[in-house]
PDB file of C-alpha atoms in Angstrom:
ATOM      1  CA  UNK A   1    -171.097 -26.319 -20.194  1.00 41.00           C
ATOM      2  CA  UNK A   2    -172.879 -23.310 -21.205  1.00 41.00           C
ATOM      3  CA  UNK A   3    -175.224 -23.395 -24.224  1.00 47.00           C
ATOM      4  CA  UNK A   4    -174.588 -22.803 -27.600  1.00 50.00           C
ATOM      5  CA  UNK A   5    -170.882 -23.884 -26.707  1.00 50.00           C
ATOM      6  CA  UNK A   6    -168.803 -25.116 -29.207  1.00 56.00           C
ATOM      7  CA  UNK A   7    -168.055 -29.119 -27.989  1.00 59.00           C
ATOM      8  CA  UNK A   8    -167.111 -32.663 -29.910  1.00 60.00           C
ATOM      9  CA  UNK A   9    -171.124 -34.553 -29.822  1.00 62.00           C
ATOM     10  CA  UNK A  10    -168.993 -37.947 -29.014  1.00 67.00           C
ATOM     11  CA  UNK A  11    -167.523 -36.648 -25.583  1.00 71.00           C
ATOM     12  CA  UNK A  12    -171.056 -35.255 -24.904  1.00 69.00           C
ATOM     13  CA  UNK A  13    -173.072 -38.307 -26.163  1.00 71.00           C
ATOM     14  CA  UNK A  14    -170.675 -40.301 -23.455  1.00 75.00           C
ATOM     15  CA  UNK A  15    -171.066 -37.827 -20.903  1.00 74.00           C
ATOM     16  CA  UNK A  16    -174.229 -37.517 -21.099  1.00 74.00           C
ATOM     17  CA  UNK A  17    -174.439 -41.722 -20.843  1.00 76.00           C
ATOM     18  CA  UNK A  18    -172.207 -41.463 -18.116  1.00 78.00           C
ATOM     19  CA  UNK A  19    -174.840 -39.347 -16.148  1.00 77.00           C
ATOM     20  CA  UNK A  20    -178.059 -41.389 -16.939  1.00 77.00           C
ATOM     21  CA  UNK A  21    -179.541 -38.441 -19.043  1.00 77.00           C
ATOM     22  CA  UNK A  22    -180.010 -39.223 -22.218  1.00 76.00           C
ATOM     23  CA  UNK A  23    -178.294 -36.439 -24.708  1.00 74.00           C
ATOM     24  CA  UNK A  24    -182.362 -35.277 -26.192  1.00 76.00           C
ATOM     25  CA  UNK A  25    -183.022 -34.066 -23.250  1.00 77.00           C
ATOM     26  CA  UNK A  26    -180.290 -31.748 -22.700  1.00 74.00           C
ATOM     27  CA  UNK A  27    -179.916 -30.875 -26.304  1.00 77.00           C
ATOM     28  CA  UNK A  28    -183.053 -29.866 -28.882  1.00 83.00           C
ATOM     29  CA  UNK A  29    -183.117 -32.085 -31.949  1.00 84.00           C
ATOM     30  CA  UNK A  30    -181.849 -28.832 -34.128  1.00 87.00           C
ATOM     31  CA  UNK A  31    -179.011 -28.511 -31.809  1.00 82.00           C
ATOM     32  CA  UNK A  32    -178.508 -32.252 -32.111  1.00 79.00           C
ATOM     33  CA  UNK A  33    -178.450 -32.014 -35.820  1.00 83.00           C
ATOM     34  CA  UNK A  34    -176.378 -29.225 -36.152  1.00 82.00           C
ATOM     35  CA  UNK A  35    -173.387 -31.040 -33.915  1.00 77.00           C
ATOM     36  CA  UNK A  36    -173.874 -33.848 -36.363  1.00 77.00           C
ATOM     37  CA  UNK A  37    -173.616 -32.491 -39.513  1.00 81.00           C
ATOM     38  CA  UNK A  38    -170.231 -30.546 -37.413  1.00 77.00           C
ATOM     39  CA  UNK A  39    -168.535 -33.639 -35.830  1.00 71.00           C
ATOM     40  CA  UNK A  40    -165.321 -34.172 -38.027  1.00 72.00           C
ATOM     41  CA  UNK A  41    -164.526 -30.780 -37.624  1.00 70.00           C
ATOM     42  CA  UNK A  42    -161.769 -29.746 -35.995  1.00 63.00           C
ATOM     43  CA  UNK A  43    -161.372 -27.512 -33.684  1.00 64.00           C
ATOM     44  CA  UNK A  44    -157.442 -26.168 -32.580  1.00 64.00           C
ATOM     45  CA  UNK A  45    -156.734 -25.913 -29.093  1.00 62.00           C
ATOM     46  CA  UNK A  46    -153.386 -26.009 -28.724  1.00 64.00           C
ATOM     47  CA  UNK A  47    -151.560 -23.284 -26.907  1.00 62.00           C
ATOM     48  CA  UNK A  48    -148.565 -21.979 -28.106  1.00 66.00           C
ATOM     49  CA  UNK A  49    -145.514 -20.334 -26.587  1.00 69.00           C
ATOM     50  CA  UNK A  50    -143.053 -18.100 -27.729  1.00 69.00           C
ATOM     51  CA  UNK A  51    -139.545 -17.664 -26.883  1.00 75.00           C
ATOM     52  CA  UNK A  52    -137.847 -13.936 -27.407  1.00 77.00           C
ATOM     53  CA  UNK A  53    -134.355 -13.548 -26.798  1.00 81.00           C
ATOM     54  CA  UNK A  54    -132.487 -10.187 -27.240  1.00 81.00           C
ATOM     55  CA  UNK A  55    -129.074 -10.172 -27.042  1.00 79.00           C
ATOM     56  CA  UNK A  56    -126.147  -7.511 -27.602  1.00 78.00           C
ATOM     57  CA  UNK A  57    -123.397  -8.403 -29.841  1.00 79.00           C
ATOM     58  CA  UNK A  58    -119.645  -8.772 -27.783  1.00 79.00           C
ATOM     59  CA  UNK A  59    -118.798  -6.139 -29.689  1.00 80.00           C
ATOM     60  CA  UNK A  60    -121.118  -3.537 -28.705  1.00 79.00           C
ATOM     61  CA  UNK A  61    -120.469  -4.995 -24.953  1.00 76.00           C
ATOM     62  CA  UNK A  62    -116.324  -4.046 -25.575  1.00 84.00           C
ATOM     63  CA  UNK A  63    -117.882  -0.627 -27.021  1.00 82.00           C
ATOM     64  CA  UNK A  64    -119.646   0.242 -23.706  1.00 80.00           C
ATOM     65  CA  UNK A  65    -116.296  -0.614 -22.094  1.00 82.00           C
ATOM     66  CA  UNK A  66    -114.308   1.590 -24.199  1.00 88.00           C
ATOM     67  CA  UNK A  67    -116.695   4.820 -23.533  1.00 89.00           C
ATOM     68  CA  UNK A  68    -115.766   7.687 -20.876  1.00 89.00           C
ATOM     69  CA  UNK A  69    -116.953   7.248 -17.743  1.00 84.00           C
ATOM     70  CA  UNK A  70    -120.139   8.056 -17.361  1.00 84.00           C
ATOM     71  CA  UNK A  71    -121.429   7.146 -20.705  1.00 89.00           C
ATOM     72  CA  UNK A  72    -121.725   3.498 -19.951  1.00 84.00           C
ATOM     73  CA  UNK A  73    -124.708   4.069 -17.649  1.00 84.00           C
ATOM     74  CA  UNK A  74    -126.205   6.038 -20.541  1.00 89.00           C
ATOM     75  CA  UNK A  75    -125.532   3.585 -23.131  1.00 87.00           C
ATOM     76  CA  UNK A  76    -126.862   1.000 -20.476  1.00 85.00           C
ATOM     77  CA  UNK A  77    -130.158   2.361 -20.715  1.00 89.00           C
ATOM     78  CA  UNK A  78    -130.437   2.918 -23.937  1.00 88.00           C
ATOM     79  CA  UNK A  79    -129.958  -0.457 -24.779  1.00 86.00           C
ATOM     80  CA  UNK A  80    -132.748  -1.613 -22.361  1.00 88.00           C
ATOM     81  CA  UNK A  81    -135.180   1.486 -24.276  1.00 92.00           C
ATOM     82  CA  UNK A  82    -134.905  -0.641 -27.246  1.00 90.00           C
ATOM     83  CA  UNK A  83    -135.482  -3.871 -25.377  1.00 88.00           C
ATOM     84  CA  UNK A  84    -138.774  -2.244 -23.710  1.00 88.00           C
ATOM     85  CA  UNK A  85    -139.863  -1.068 -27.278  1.00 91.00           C
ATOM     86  CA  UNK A  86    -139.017  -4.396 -28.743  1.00 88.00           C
ATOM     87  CA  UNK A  87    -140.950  -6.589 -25.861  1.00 84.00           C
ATOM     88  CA  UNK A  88    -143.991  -4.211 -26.124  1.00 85.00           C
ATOM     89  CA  UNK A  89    -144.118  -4.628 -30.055  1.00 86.00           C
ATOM     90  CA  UNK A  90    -144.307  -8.177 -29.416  1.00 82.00           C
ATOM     91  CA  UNK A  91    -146.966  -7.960 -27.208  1.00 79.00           C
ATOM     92  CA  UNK A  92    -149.344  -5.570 -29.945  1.00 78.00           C
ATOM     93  CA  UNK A  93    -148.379  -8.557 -32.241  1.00 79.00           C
ATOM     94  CA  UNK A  94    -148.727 -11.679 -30.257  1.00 77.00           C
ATOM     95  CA  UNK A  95    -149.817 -11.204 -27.485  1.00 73.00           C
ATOM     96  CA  UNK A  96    -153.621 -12.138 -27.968  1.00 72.00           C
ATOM     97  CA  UNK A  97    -156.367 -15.232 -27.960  1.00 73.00           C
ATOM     98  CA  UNK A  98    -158.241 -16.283 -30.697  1.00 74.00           C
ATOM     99  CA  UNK A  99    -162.150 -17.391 -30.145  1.00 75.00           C
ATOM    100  CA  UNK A 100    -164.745 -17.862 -31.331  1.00 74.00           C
ATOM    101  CA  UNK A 101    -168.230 -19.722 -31.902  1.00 67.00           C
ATOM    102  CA  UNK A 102    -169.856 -21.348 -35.051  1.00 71.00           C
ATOM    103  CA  UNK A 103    -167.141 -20.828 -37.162  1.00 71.00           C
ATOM    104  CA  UNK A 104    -166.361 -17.248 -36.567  1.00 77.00           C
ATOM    105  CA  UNK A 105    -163.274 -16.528 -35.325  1.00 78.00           C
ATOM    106  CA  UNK A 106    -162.419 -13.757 -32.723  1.00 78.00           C
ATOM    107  CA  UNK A 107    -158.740 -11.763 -31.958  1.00 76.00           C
ATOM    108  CA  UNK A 108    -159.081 -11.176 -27.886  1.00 74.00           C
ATOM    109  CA  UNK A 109    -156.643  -8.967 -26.279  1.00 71.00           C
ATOM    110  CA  UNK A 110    -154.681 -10.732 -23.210  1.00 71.00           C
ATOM    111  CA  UNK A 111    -152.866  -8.942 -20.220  1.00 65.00           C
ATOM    112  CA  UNK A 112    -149.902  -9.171 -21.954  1.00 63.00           C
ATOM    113  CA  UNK A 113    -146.644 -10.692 -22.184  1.00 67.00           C
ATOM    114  CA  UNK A 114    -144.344 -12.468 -19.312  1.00 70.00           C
ATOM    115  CA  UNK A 115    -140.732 -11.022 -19.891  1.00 71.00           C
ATOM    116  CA  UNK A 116    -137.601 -10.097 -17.458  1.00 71.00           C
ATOM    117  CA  UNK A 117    -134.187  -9.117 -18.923  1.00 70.00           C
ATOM    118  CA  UNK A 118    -130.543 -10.600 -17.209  1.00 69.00           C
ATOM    119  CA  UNK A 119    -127.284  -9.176 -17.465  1.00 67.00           C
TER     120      UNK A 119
END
């Protein structure tokens, strides 16, 4: 662990126990302090998921099936436009980490989102 990490000072005090070094001599005594006077906090590290479904109603599917021919395909793709625009408005809103150290908290831009459309 890098430092100036953010990390719980009971896992480290044991980890540090568990490899014969005592915890002063990895940490200074202000860093020491500082975890103290920090150790109820709590820090969030769950990871959570979002599910995104887009559907068309059966009634604009028995509309595509009632246009002349040759409008369907058009109609096809407009409908999969929208679902493009709609995935990749997601993604501006969120689609991103939060981090941070000390208390200050970061928005981080990810690769984006994981999507695929069915028929």
């Amino acid at each position: 662990m890098r430092r100036g990490s953010p990390a719980p000072s009971r896992p480290l005090k044991k980890l540090a126990g568990a490899a014969s070094v005592g915890i002063a001599a990895v940490f200074t005594v202000g860093e020491l302090a500082h975890a103290l006077v920090r150790k109820e906090d709590q820090v969030g590290t769950r990871v959570c998921g979002f599910d995104l479904v887009l559907d068309v109603p059966k009634s604009d599917s028995v509309m595509a099936s009632l246009l002349p021919e040759g409008a369907e395909a058009e109609y096809r793709d407009l409908v999969h436009e929208a679902a493009r625009d709609a995935v990749a408005q997601y993604d501006r809103w969120i689609a991103y980490l939060v981090g941070g150290q000390d208390g200050e908290m970061v928005r981080l831009s990810t690769g984006g989102l994981l999507a695929w459309a069915t028929e």
